[in-house]
Tab-separated table of C-alpha atoms and ligand atoms in Angstrom:
chain	number	residue	atom	x	y	z
A	66	MET	CA	-9.001	14.691	-55.464
A	67	SER	CA	-11.206	12.279	-53.554
A	68	THR	CA	-10.657	11.474	-49.897
A	69	PRO	CA	-9.735	7.802	-49.463
A	70	THR	CA	-12.304	5.859	-47.438
A	71	PRO	CA	-10.641	4.385	-44.338
A	72	PRO	CA	-11.447	0.753	-43.565
A	73	HIS	CA	-14.273	0.752	-40.997
A	74	ASP	CA	-14.403	-1.723	-38.137
A	75	PRO	CA	-17.410	-1.052	-35.848
A	76	ALA	CA	-15.993	-3.392	-33.217
A	77	ALA	CA	-12.930	-1.173	-32.876
A	78	LEU	CA	-14.972	2.004	-32.514
A	79	HIS	CA	-17.786	1.023	-30.114
A	80	TRP	CA	-18.103	-0.617	-26.723
A	81	SER	CA	-18.684	-4.348	-26.837
A	82	PRO	CA	-21.720	-5.738	-24.954
A	83	GLU	CA	-19.277	-6.783	-22.194
A	84	GLU	CA	-17.827	-3.290	-21.928
A	85	PHE	CA	-21.338	-1.857	-21.842
A	86	ARG	CA	-22.224	-4.250	-19.015
A	87	ARG	CA	-19.164	-3.235	-16.990
A	88	HIS	CA	-19.621	0.513	-17.519
A	89	GLY	CA	-23.356	0.195	-16.962
A	90	HIS	CA	-22.792	-1.449	-13.608
A	91	ALA	CA	-20.369	1.327	-12.673
A	92	ALA	CA	-22.913	3.997	-13.636
A	93	VAL	CA	-25.674	2.331	-11.631
A	94	ASP	CA	-23.287	1.967	-8.689
A	95	TRP	CA	-22.503	5.667	-8.947
A	96	LEU	CA	-26.234	6.510	-8.885
A	97	ALA	CA	-26.937	4.139	-5.984
A	98	ASP	CA	-24.125	5.777	-3.967
A	99	HIS	CA	-25.584	9.169	-4.867
A	100	MET	CA	-29.019	8.087	-3.620
A	101	ALA	CA	-27.549	6.753	-0.396
A	102	GLY	CA	-25.733	10.008	0.334
A	103	ILE	CA	-28.087	12.616	-1.114
A	104	ALA	CA	-29.530	13.754	2.221
A	105	ASP	CA	-26.087	15.082	3.241
A	106	LEU	CA	-25.709	17.324	0.179
A	107	PRO	CA	-26.826	20.971	0.053
A	108	VAL	CA	-30.210	20.991	-1.691
A	109	ARG	CA	-29.660	24.051	-3.846
A	110	SER	CA	-26.485	24.417	-5.882
A	111	ARG	CA	-24.191	27.190	-4.658
A	112	VAL	CA	-22.152	27.748	-7.821
A	113	GLU	CA	-21.793	31.197	-9.370
A	114	PRO	CA	-22.729	31.747	-13.034
A	115	GLY	CA	-19.973	30.398	-15.289
A	116	GLU	CA	-18.346	28.270	-12.597
A	117	VAL	CA	-19.287	24.924	-14.131
A	118	ALA	CA	-18.480	26.062	-17.664
A	119	ALA	CA	-15.013	27.195	-16.518
A	120	ARG	CA	-14.208	23.617	-15.456
A	121	LEU	CA	-14.802	22.290	-18.960
A	122	PRO	CA	-12.203	22.233	-21.743
A	123	ARG	CA	-12.761	24.677	-24.574
A	124	SER	CA	-13.242	21.980	-27.176
A	125	ALA	CA	-14.263	18.335	-27.483
A	126	PRO	CA	-11.437	15.761	-27.198
A	127	ALA	CA	-9.845	14.650	-30.447
A	128	GLU	CA	-9.382	11.106	-29.174
A	129	GLY	CA	-11.947	9.151	-27.148
A	130	GLU	CA	-11.555	8.951	-23.342
A	131	PRO	CA	-12.085	6.006	-20.978
A	132	PHE	CA	-15.436	5.744	-19.196
A	133	ASP	CA	-13.780	6.120	-15.776
A	134	ALA	CA	-12.795	9.678	-16.697
A	135	LEU	CA	-16.394	10.497	-17.622
A	136	LEU	CA	-17.722	9.189	-14.305
A	137	GLN	CA	-14.995	11.018	-12.415
A	138	ASP	CA	-16.088	14.334	-13.917
A	139	LEU	CA	-19.597	13.842	-12.554
A	140	ASP	CA	-17.968	14.363	-9.165
A	141	ASP	CA	-15.336	16.889	-10.227
A	142	VAL	CA	-17.301	19.071	-12.652
A	143	VAL	CA	-21.025	18.487	-12.374
A	144	MET	CA	-22.138	17.793	-8.837
A	145	ASP	CA	-21.427	21.228	-7.333
A	146	GLY	CA	-23.639	22.653	-10.051
A	147	MET	CA	-26.590	20.388	-9.319
A	148	THR	CA	-29.664	21.392	-7.367
A	149	HIS	CA	-30.930	18.130	-5.957
A	150	TRP	CA	-34.550	17.701	-6.956
A	151	GLN	CA	-34.544	14.201	-5.435
A	152	HIS	CA	-33.312	15.507	-2.056
A	153	PRO	CA	-35.697	14.810	0.853
A	154	SER	CA	-35.609	18.537	1.750
A	155	PHE	CA	-36.496	19.778	-1.737
A	156	PHE	CA	-39.698	21.805	-1.228
A	157	ALA	CA	-39.357	24.200	-4.177
A	158	TYR	CA	-41.677	24.591	-7.203
A	159	PHE	CA	-43.334	21.189	-7.455
A	160	PRO	CA	-41.619	17.821	-7.010
A	161	ALA	CA	-40.183	15.976	-10.024
A	162	ASN	CA	-39.967	12.460	-8.670
A	163	ALA	CA	-37.583	10.038	-10.378
A	164	SER	CA	-38.286	6.788	-8.557
A	165	PRO	CA	-35.852	3.873	-8.953
A	166	PRO	CA	-38.046	1.718	-11.242
A	167	SER	CA	-38.677	4.759	-13.424
A	168	ILE	CA	-34.943	5.385	-13.775
A	169	LEU	CA	-34.356	1.807	-14.899
A	170	ALA	CA	-37.247	1.952	-17.354
A	171	ASP	CA	-35.723	5.059	-18.929
A	172	LEU	CA	-32.431	3.203	-19.242
A	173	VAL	CA	-34.139	0.310	-21.002
A	174	SER	CA	-36.133	2.670	-23.213
A	175	SER	CA	-32.909	4.412	-24.243
A	176	GLY	CA	-31.239	1.088	-24.864
A	177	LEU	CA	-34.043	-0.194	-27.072
A	178	GLY	CA	-33.700	3.115	-28.888
A	179	ALA	CA	-36.914	2.710	-30.867
A	180	GLN	CA	-38.959	5.456	-32.486
A	181	GLY	CA	-42.655	4.898	-31.802
A	182	MET	CA	-44.039	7.511	-34.150
A	183	LEU	CA	-46.238	4.975	-35.940
A	184	TRP	CA	-47.750	1.762	-34.677
A	185	SER	CA	-45.749	-0.038	-37.351
A	186	THR	CA	-42.403	1.450	-36.261
A	187	SER	CA	-42.660	-0.539	-32.985
A	188	PRO	CA	-46.097	-1.908	-32.151
A	189	ALA	CA	-45.280	-2.488	-28.456
A	190	VAL	CA	-44.456	1.200	-27.936
A	191	THR	CA	-47.979	2.136	-29.028
A	192	GLU	CA	-49.923	-0.728	-27.469
A	193	VAL	CA	-48.326	-0.580	-24.009
A	194	GLU	CA	-49.010	3.161	-23.986
A	195	THR	CA	-52.669	2.755	-24.906
A	196	VAL	CA	-53.272	0.063	-22.288
A	197	VAL	CA	-51.372	1.839	-19.501
A	198	LEU	CA	-53.231	5.098	-20.113
A	199	ASP	CA	-56.499	3.147	-19.881
A	200	TRP	CA	-55.235	1.723	-16.570
A	201	LEU	CA	-54.577	5.255	-15.431
A	202	VAL	CA	-58.129	6.333	-16.328
A	203	ASP	CA	-59.383	3.758	-13.827
A	204	ALA	CA	-56.634	4.354	-11.265
A	205	LEU	CA	-57.290	8.103	-11.170
A	206	GLY	CA	-61.091	7.832	-11.290
A	207	LEU	CA	-61.312	9.643	-14.641
A	208	PRO	CA	-64.400	9.482	-16.887
A	209	ASP	CA	-64.775	6.447	-19.157
A	210	ALA	CA	-65.020	8.828	-22.124
A	211	PHE	CA	-61.227	9.128	-21.965
A	212	ARG	CA	-60.704	5.401	-22.457
A	213	SER	CA	-59.357	4.201	-25.788
A	214	ASP	CA	-62.211	1.747	-26.459
A	215	GLY	CA	-64.554	4.573	-27.533
A	216	PRO	CA	-64.035	7.773	-29.510
A	217	GLY	CA	-61.611	9.146	-26.904
A	218	GLY	CA	-58.195	8.142	-25.674
A	219	GLY	CA	-54.939	9.113	-24.044
A	220	VAL	CA	-51.406	9.841	-25.162
A	221	ILE	CA	-48.104	10.483	-23.385
A	222	GLN	CA	-46.534	13.848	-24.138
A	223	ASP	CA	-43.323	15.509	-22.996
A	224	THR	CA	-44.928	18.210	-20.850
A	225	ALA	CA	-48.262	19.652	-19.799
A	226	SER	CA	-47.313	22.754	-21.783
A	227	SER	CA	-47.275	20.730	-25.003
A	228	ALA	CA	-50.533	18.968	-24.126
A	229	THR	CA	-52.290	22.266	-23.467
A	230	LEU	CA	-51.056	23.567	-26.822
A	231	CYS	CA	-52.476	20.447	-28.510
A	232	ALA	CA	-55.807	20.937	-26.735
A	233	LEU	CA	-55.896	24.522	-27.961
A	234	LEU	CA	-55.076	23.504	-31.530
A	235	ALA	CA	-57.831	20.868	-31.496
A	236	ALA	CA	-60.282	23.387	-30.030
A	237	ARG	CA	-59.237	26.002	-32.590
A	238	GLU	CA	-59.809	23.659	-35.510
A	239	ARG	CA	-63.168	22.592	-34.106
A	240	VAL	CA	-64.304	26.208	-34.053
A	241	LEU	CA	-62.802	26.971	-37.473
A	242	GLU	CA	-63.836	23.644	-39.034
A	243	GLY	CA	-60.306	23.019	-40.216
A	244	ALA	CA	-59.800	26.405	-41.850
A	245	GLY	CA	-57.101	27.430	-39.373
A	246	ASN	CA	-54.818	24.652	-40.536
A	247	ARG	CA	-55.360	25.706	-44.120
A	248	ASP	CA	-55.282	29.492	-43.868
A	249	GLY	CA	-53.748	30.270	-40.465
A	250	ALA	CA	-55.591	31.547	-37.422
A	251	PRO	CA	-57.886	34.514	-38.065
A	252	GLY	CA	-58.358	37.310	-35.531
A	253	GLY	CA	-61.147	37.289	-32.983
A	254	LEU	CA	-60.469	33.932	-31.302
A	255	THR	CA	-60.468	33.983	-27.479
A	256	VAL	CA	-59.311	31.740	-24.593
A	257	TYR	CA	-60.302	31.836	-20.899
A	258	ALA	CA	-58.623	30.833	-17.661
A	259	SER	CA	-58.326	32.114	-14.127
A	260	ALA	CA	-55.765	34.722	-13.225
A	261	HIS	CA	-53.821	31.928	-11.498
A	262	ALA	CA	-53.665	29.604	-14.519
A	263	HIS	CA	-50.254	28.352	-15.606
A	264	SER	CA	-48.270	30.516	-18.032
A	265	SER	CA	-48.166	27.625	-20.507
A	266	LEU	CA	-51.664	28.645	-21.654
A	267	GLU	CA	-50.484	32.084	-22.718
A	268	LYS	CA	-47.539	30.501	-24.490
A	269	ALA	CA	-49.950	28.118	-26.252
A	270	ALA	CA	-52.109	31.074	-27.332
A	271	ARG	CA	-49.039	32.663	-28.892
A	272	VAL	CA	-47.885	29.481	-30.633
A	273	ALA	CA	-51.391	28.674	-31.908
A	274	GLY	CA	-51.529	32.079	-33.570
A	275	LEU	CA	-54.189	33.548	-31.269
A	276	GLY	CA	-51.793	35.893	-29.497
A	277	SER	CA	-51.503	36.810	-25.828
A	278	ALA	CA	-54.294	39.368	-26.208
A	279	ALA	CA	-56.727	36.502	-26.898
A	280	LEU	CA	-56.342	35.329	-23.305
A	281	ARG	CA	-59.077	36.432	-20.900
A	282	SER	CA	-58.091	36.377	-17.272
A	283	VAL	CA	-61.211	35.395	-15.314
A	284	ALA	CA	-61.774	36.697	-11.778
A	285	THR	CA	-61.258	34.348	-8.844
A	286	ASP	CA	-62.906	33.932	-5.444
A	287	ALA	CA	-61.256	34.420	-2.044
A	288	ASP	CA	-59.641	30.963	-2.322
A	289	HIS	CA	-58.212	31.781	-5.782
A	290	GLY	CA	-60.563	29.418	-7.673
A	291	MET	CA	-62.205	30.602	-10.904
A	292	ASP	CA	-65.562	32.377	-10.563
A	293	PRO	CA	-67.909	30.616	-13.045
A	294	VAL	CA	-70.300	33.578	-13.114
A	295	ALA	CA	-67.469	35.860	-14.187
A	296	LEU	CA	-66.475	33.247	-16.789
A	297	ALA	CA	-69.980	33.167	-18.275
A	298	ALA	CA	-70.083	36.966	-18.366
A	299	ALA	CA	-66.700	37.152	-20.112
A	300	ILE	CA	-67.686	34.603	-22.773
A	301	ASP	CA	-71.083	36.230	-23.351
A	302	ALA	CA	-69.529	39.663	-23.717
A	303	ASP	CA	-67.096	38.319	-26.311
A	304	LEU	CA	-69.877	36.498	-28.184
A	305	ALA	CA	-71.941	39.706	-28.223
A	306	ALA	CA	-68.921	41.512	-29.653
A	307	GLY	CA	-68.701	38.997	-32.495
A	308	LEU	CA	-65.626	37.201	-31.178
A	309	ARG	CA	-65.212	33.413	-31.203
A	310	PRO	CA	-64.477	31.730	-27.855
A	311	VAL	CA	-62.244	28.709	-28.513
A	312	MET	CA	-61.347	27.163	-25.176
A	313	VAL	CA	-61.700	27.460	-21.414
A	314	MET	CA	-58.965	26.026	-19.219
A	315	ALA	CA	-59.883	25.071	-15.666
A	316	THR	CA	-57.087	24.183	-13.248
A	317	VAL	CA	-57.273	21.604	-10.474
A	318	GLY	CA	-54.345	22.610	-8.316
A	319	THR	CA	-52.837	25.905	-9.502
A	320	THR	CA	-49.078	26.320	-9.476
A	321	SER	CA	-49.112	29.247	-7.064
A	322	SER	CA	-51.333	27.781	-4.346
A	323	THR	CA	-53.068	24.552	-5.535
A	324	ALA	CA	-56.346	26.458	-5.839
A	325	ILE	CA	-59.044	24.297	-7.387
A	326	ASP	CA	-61.348	25.723	-10.039
A	327	PRO	CA	-64.960	24.430	-9.781
A	328	VAL	CA	-64.920	22.106	-12.803
A	329	ALA	CA	-68.601	21.110	-12.662
A	330	ALA	CA	-69.845	24.724	-12.606
A	331	ILE	CA	-67.368	25.672	-15.334
A	332	ALA	CA	-68.553	22.714	-17.436
A	333	GLU	CA	-72.115	24.062	-17.189
A	334	VAL	CA	-70.901	27.313	-18.704
A	335	THR	CA	-68.840	25.720	-21.494
A	336	SER	CA	-71.415	23.065	-22.427
A	337	ALA	CA	-74.190	25.640	-22.744
A	338	ARG	CA	-72.020	27.676	-25.111
A	339	GLY	CA	-70.299	24.878	-27.017
A	340	VAL	CA	-66.805	25.914	-25.889
A	341	TRP	CA	-63.986	23.342	-25.509
A	342	LEU	CA	-63.179	22.683	-21.856
A	343	HIS	CA	-59.589	21.699	-21.089
A	344	VAL	CA	-58.680	20.807	-17.498
A	345	ASP	CA	-55.127	21.234	-16.200
A	346	GLY	CA	-54.319	18.833	-13.362
A	347	ALA	CA	-50.565	18.916	-13.982
A	348	PHE	CA	-49.661	18.704	-10.305
A	349	GLY	CA	-52.934	18.030	-8.463
A	350	GLY	CA	-54.067	15.306	-10.841
A	351	SER	CA	-51.843	12.719	-9.160
A	352	ALA	CA	-53.898	13.010	-5.968
A	353	THR	CA	-57.019	11.478	-7.507
A	354	VAL	CA	-55.366	8.073	-7.283
A	355	CYS	CA	-56.890	8.394	-3.778
A	356	PRO	CA	-60.704	8.284	-3.819
A	357	GLU	CA	-60.847	10.970	-1.107
A	358	HIS	CA	-59.348	13.506	-3.557
A	359	ARG	CA	-61.740	12.886	-6.435
A	360	ASP	CA	-64.163	15.692	-5.526
A	361	MET	CA	-61.943	18.100	-7.382
A	362	ILE	CA	-62.559	16.364	-10.703
A	363	THR	CA	-66.336	16.215	-10.372
A	364	GLY	CA	-67.619	17.437	-13.738
A	365	LEU	CA	-64.607	16.147	-15.666
A	366	ASP	CA	-66.988	13.866	-17.563
A	367	ARG	CA	-68.118	16.991	-19.428
A	368	ALA	CA	-64.588	18.189	-20.239
A	369	ASP	CA	-63.095	17.770	-23.704
A	370	SER	CA	-59.545	17.186	-22.539
A	371	TYR	CA	-57.489	16.642	-19.397
A	372	VAL	CA	-53.801	16.748	-18.615
A	373	MET	CA	-51.845	15.585	-15.569
A	374	ASN	CA	-48.138	14.991	-15.003
A	375	PRO	CA	-47.075	11.609	-13.615
A	376	HIS	CA	-43.615	13.253	-13.765
A	377	LYS	CA	-44.427	15.545	-10.888
A	378	TRP	CA	-45.979	13.687	-7.989
A	379	LEU	CA	-46.682	10.169	-9.309
A	380	LEU	CA	-43.117	8.784	-9.169
A	381	VAL	CA	-42.487	8.710	-12.921
A	382	GLY	CA	-39.305	10.545	-13.921
A	383	PHE	CA	-39.391	13.545	-16.223
A	384	ASP	CA	-40.683	13.518	-18.862
A	385	CYS	CA	-44.093	11.881	-18.756
A	386	THR	CA	-47.290	13.863	-19.198
A	387	ALA	CA	-50.620	12.049	-19.587
A	388	PHE	CA	-53.142	13.760	-21.854
A	389	TRP	CA	-56.637	12.542	-22.638
A	390	VAL	CA	-59.288	13.697	-25.079
A	391	ARG	CA	-62.954	12.771	-25.289
A	392	ASP	CA	-62.877	12.912	-29.102
A	393	ALA	CA	-59.583	11.740	-30.546
A	394	ALA	CA	-60.745	12.747	-34.027
A	395	ALA	CA	-60.710	16.399	-32.986
A	396	LEU	CA	-57.058	16.020	-31.992
A	397	THR	CA	-55.925	14.024	-35.019
A	398	GLY	CA	-57.978	16.296	-37.261
A	399	ALA	CA	-55.891	19.209	-36.030
A	400	LEU	CA	-52.500	17.466	-35.987
A	401	GLY	CA	-52.668	14.580	-38.483
A	402	ILE	CA	-50.533	14.747	-41.603
A	403	LEU	CA	-49.474	11.783	-43.766
A	404	PRO	CA	-46.463	12.227	-46.028
A	405	GLU	CA	-45.830	9.442	-48.527
A	406	TYR	CA	-42.667	8.222	-46.773
A	407	LEU	CA	-44.706	7.297	-43.670
A	408	ALA	CA	-47.547	5.539	-45.494
A	409	ASN	CA	-47.926	1.874	-44.476
A	410	ALA	CA	-50.491	-0.918	-44.523
A	411	ALA	CA	-51.291	-0.781	-40.787
A	412	THR	CA	-52.055	2.950	-40.949
A	413	ALA	CA	-54.145	2.439	-44.083
A	414	SER	CA	-56.159	-0.299	-42.339
A	415	GLY	CA	-57.404	2.216	-39.771
A	416	GLU	CA	-57.001	-0.432	-37.076
A	417	VAL	CA	-54.038	1.062	-35.255
A	418	ILE	CA	-53.173	4.253	-33.392
A	419	ASP	CA	-50.340	6.346	-34.827
A	420	TYR	CA	-49.460	8.622	-31.923
A	421	ARG	CA	-47.506	11.013	-34.131
A	422	ASP	CA	-50.924	12.468	-34.984
A	423	TRP	CA	-51.657	13.117	-31.298
A	424	HIS	CA	-48.858	15.594	-30.560
A	425	ILE	CA	-46.453	18.075	-32.121
A	426	PRO	CA	-43.256	16.036	-32.737
A	427	LEU	CA	-42.981	13.114	-35.089
A	428	GLY	CA	-40.452	10.977	-33.205
A	429	ARG	CA	-41.328	9.538	-29.823
A	430	ARG	CA	-39.605	7.435	-27.171
A	431	PHE	CA	-40.935	4.402	-25.301
A	432	ARG	CA	-42.094	6.564	-22.385
A	433	SER	CA	-44.958	4.315	-21.331
A	434	LEU	CA	-42.395	1.793	-20.110
A	435	LYS	CA	-41.617	3.872	-17.018
A	436	LEU	CA	-45.278	4.533	-16.292
A	437	TRP	CA	-45.971	0.805	-16.611
A	438	TRP	CA	-43.065	-0.131	-14.350
A	439	VAL	CA	-44.050	2.434	-11.731
A	440	LEU	CA	-47.680	1.264	-11.685
A	441	ARG	CA	-46.528	-2.348	-11.345
A	442	THR	CA	-43.780	-1.748	-8.786
A	443	TYR	CA	-45.866	0.313	-6.386
A	444	GLY	CA	-49.380	-0.856	-7.257
A	445	ILE	CA	-52.304	1.527	-6.815
A	446	GLU	CA	-52.113	1.049	-3.048
A	447	GLY	CA	-48.446	2.006	-2.987
A	448	LEU	CA	-49.154	5.166	-4.956
A	449	ARG	CA	-51.984	6.028	-2.570
A	450	ALA	CA	-49.686	5.582	0.420
A	451	HIS	CA	-47.132	7.900	-1.238
A	452	ILE	CA	-49.717	10.651	-1.872
A	453	ARG	CA	-51.412	10.288	1.512
A	454	ALA	CA	-48.118	10.583	3.377
A	455	HIS	CA	-47.419	13.964	1.754
A	456	VAL	CA	-50.944	15.274	2.255
A	457	ALA	CA	-50.702	14.313	5.930
A	458	MET	CA	-47.319	16.052	6.308
A	459	ALA	CA	-48.777	19.212	4.744
A	460	GLN	CA	-51.697	19.192	7.183
A	461	GLU	CA	-49.238	18.729	10.050
A	462	LEU	CA	-47.143	21.685	8.841
A	463	ALA	CA	-50.277	23.817	8.452
A	464	GLY	CA	-51.081	23.083	12.098
A	465	TRP	CA	-47.630	24.244	13.248
A	466	VAL	CA	-47.995	27.431	11.191
A	467	ALA	CA	-51.426	28.232	12.582
A	468	GLU	CA	-50.195	27.722	16.166
A	469	GLY	CA	-47.189	30.051	15.844
A	470	ASP	CA	-47.024	33.813	16.376
A	471	ASP	CA	-44.854	34.799	13.431
A	472	TRP	CA	-46.328	33.158	10.341
A	473	GLU	CA	-49.809	32.470	9.010
A	474	LEU	CA	-51.386	30.394	6.259
A	475	ALA	CA	-51.820	32.345	3.030
A	476	ALA	CA	-54.176	29.951	1.217
A	477	PRO	CA	-56.132	26.714	1.677
A	478	HIS	CA	-53.967	23.563	1.505
A	479	PRO	CA	-56.146	20.845	-0.032
A	480	LEU	CA	-53.144	18.815	-1.256
A	481	SER	CA	-49.496	18.860	-0.207
A	482	LEU	CA	-48.536	22.492	-0.869
A	483	VAL	CA	-48.573	24.852	2.108
A	484	CYS	CA	-48.442	28.610	1.436
A	485	LEU	CA	-47.167	30.773	4.295
A	486	ARG	CA	-46.729	34.470	4.820
A	487	HIS	CA	-45.072	36.379	7.628
A	488	ARG	CA	-47.645	38.020	9.897
A	489	ARG	CA	-45.793	41.333	10.048
A	490	ASP	CA	-43.328	41.788	7.255
A	491	ASP	CA	-43.018	40.432	3.690
A	492	ASP	CA	-39.390	41.448	3.586
A	493	VAL	CA	-38.602	39.278	6.599
A	494	ALA	CA	-40.279	36.351	4.838
A	495	ALA	CA	-38.230	36.844	1.679
A	496	ARG	CA	-34.958	37.208	3.573
A	497	ALA	CA	-35.651	34.247	5.861
A	498	MET	CA	-36.374	32.032	2.878
A	499	GLU	CA	-33.109	33.092	1.263
A	500	VAL	CA	-31.205	32.296	4.473
A	501	VAL	CA	-32.637	28.757	4.497
A	502	ASN	CA	-31.927	28.249	0.793
A	503	ALA	CA	-28.381	29.586	1.071
A	504	SER	CA	-27.664	27.246	3.991
A	505	GLY	CA	-28.461	24.265	1.759
A	506	SER	CA	-30.597	22.625	4.453
A	507	ALA	CA	-33.790	22.940	2.388
A	508	PHE	CA	-34.975	24.611	-0.802
A	509	LEU	CA	-38.162	26.703	-0.845
A	510	THR	CA	-39.583	29.027	-3.503
A	511	HIS	CA	-42.133	31.809	-3.373
A	512	THR	CA	-45.175	33.288	-5.074
A	513	ARG	CA	-47.414	36.326	-4.592
A	514	LEU	CA	-51.003	35.976	-3.403
A	515	ASP	CA	-53.310	38.889	-2.547
A	516	ASP	CA	-50.295	41.115	-3.177
A	517	ARG	CA	-48.345	39.520	-0.349
A	518	TYR	CA	-45.017	37.673	-0.482
A	519	VAL	CA	-45.769	33.998	0.070
A	520	VAL	CA	-43.353	31.154	0.828
A	521	ARG	CA	-44.422	27.893	-0.787
A	522	VAL	CA	-43.573	24.607	0.922
A	523	ALA	CA	-44.266	22.010	-1.763
A	524	ILE	CA	-44.109	18.584	-0.128
A	525	GLY	CA	-43.968	15.583	-2.426
A	526	GLY	CA	-40.500	14.101	-2.774
A	527	TRP	CA	-40.354	10.310	-2.633
A	528	ARG	CA	-37.851	10.339	0.242
A	529	THR	CA	-39.284	13.217	2.270
A	530	SER	CA	-40.279	12.463	5.865
A	531	LEU	CA	-42.083	14.521	8.477
A	532	GLU	CA	-38.702	15.184	10.167
A	533	ASP	CA	-37.469	16.863	6.977
A	534	VAL	CA	-40.549	19.099	6.925
A	535	ARG	CA	-40.110	19.912	10.614
A	536	ARG	CA	-36.466	20.860	10.131
A	537	ALA	CA	-37.260	23.177	7.219
A	538	TRP	CA	-40.025	24.827	9.243
A	539	ASP	CA	-37.835	25.266	12.326
A	540	ASP	CA	-35.036	26.731	10.174
A	541	LEU	CA	-37.420	29.197	8.532
A	542	VAL	CA	-38.893	30.312	11.851
A	543	ALA	CA	-35.443	30.732	13.404
A	544	ALA	CA	-34.102	32.676	10.410
A	545	ALA	CA	-37.043	35.082	10.474
A	546	ARG	CA	-36.675	35.626	14.223
A	547	ARG	CA	-32.986	36.436	13.852
A	548	ILE	CA	-33.772	38.905	11.045
A	549	GLU	CA	-36.414	40.567	13.213
A	550	GLY	CA	-33.928	40.786	16.063
A	551	ARG	CA	-35.917	38.418	18.242
A	552	THR	CA	-34.327	35.475	19.953
A	553	ALA	CA	-35.326	32.044	18.786
B	128	PLP	C1	-46.118	22.375	-13.640
B	128	PLP	C2	-47.404	22.859	-14.205
B	128	PLP	C3	-47.578	23.018	-15.589
B	128	PLP	C4	-46.454	22.865	-16.591
B	128	PLP	O1	-45.903	21.623	-16.570
B	128	PLP	P1	-44.849	21.161	-17.692
B	128	PLP	O2	-45.105	19.686	-17.774
B	128	PLP	O3	-43.506	21.506	-17.166
B	128	PLP	O4	-45.166	21.858	-18.949
B	128	PLP	C5	-48.829	23.358	-16.055
B	128	PLP	N1	-49.848	23.561	-15.198
B	128	PLP	C6	-49.717	23.431	-13.860
B	128	PLP	C7	-50.901	23.653	-12.973
B	128	PLP	C8	-48.484	23.097	-13.325
B	128	PLP	O5	-48.335	22.998	-11.996
C-alpha cells in the first residue's frame, strides 16, 4: 500500500516575507533590550546541572507554535542558564566579542544561506573573503608573503584549533612529500611548542595521526616564553635519533598568561633546519592592529603560517578565525580533493580560489561578511581605540595590584590580561575568586604558573570600562580579606 501524497502548499507551511519582517523586528528588539540591561544581570549563570533541561518538554511539539511563544521561552527557559560573555564584567578565559555590526552580518549571512565551498557556488563569498583577509594583512602589519597576490594567502576558519590542525597537515605532507595522505602517517614525526602552548596543538597531533607522544614540550624562560636554545637542542636530538621534525608552533600571547615566544629567534632555528613554523596569535594577534604592539610579530616574515582570532578581541562574533599561509600550494596539496560532482569550469580554469581545499569541511558560510562589516563600521582607528582602552585598563589594574599588600603580579602583562596571585595563600585566592564569581558581580577564571594558583583578569569586552575593572578588583580584595579574617 502506498502512502498518498498530501497536496503541498509552501505558503501555508512557512512564514511569509511580511511575517519574517515582523518576527525579525521582535527578535532584534529582544536583543537590543538584552544589550541595554545586560550590566544588571549576574555574569555567570547560577543554574544547577539539569535545571534548564527540566524546563523543556520531553518531546518536540506535534503542531507548530507561534513565534511569541519562542521568544517568551528565551526569558522563561534560557536566560537563567546563560553566562553572559558580552557582560562588561566578564573577565574569564578570553573575551568573545559579538559587536552589533557583527551580529547583523551573521543574520544576513544566515538569510542568504549560501554555501561558499567553491568559487562557483557563490563568487562573492570567496572574493570578499580574499580581499578582506588582504586588508587584514595590512591592518595587522603582517608580512606581504601572506597576501593573496603571491603564492600565499588567507582563509577564514571556524576556530584556531582547526587552523592549527590544517597547518600541521600541510607541514606533515611537506615532510612526507604527499605520502602521508596516501599511506597514513608513519611513526617518527615530531612537533614542538612551549609548555604553555594551547592544548589544540596536542589535539591536532592526535588527529593528524602523529599522536600525543610526538609533541615535544620546550622549556620556557622566567617570563614563560619559549627558550629557542632549548628548541634547537630538542630538534637536533630528534634529528640525531632519526626522527622527522614536522612543525614548530610559536605562540604570541599564551592562553595562561599572554607570554610571548621570541618568533624571530625561533624562526632562525626552524629556517636553518627546514622545519615548518606555525605561529599562534589566537588572542594576542588582535593587538597588532596597533603599531606599538607589532614587536611581538617580528620574524613572522619567516613563518610558514599564522593564525589569529578576530572572534576573540577584534569585535567579530564567534566564529571567525583568520589563517594565513606563505605557500597556499602546501595547504591545498594536503587538503585538496576533487570529486566529479564538484568539477566545474571555473575550478578547471585555475583562475579562482576554492576555499574548500583550504580547510577540513566542505561547506562554508559567508563569514567574511561580519569581518568586512566590522572593519568598515569601526575603521582601523576604531579598532585601535578598542584595543588601546583595554591595554590601558590592564596597566591600571597592574598598578593597583603592585601597590596593595595582599596580592602580587604573577606574570608580565604585555596586553590586556593581568595574572594575580595572593601573596600568602593560594587557597585564599581560589576561595576569593569563587566568592566573586558566585556573587555574579564579575566572572574570573584561573590558571597555574610556577606551581602557584593564579587568578586571570582578562580584560577585553566591548562594553567594559575602567569602573568595571575597579569593581571586580575591589570585590576580589574584599573577599580575600574576609576569608583571611582581616577587615576590609
Ligand atoms: C583561544 C586560543 C586558542 C583556541 O582558539 P579556538 O578558536 O577556540 O580554537 C588557541 N590558541 C590560543 C593561544 C588561544 O588563546
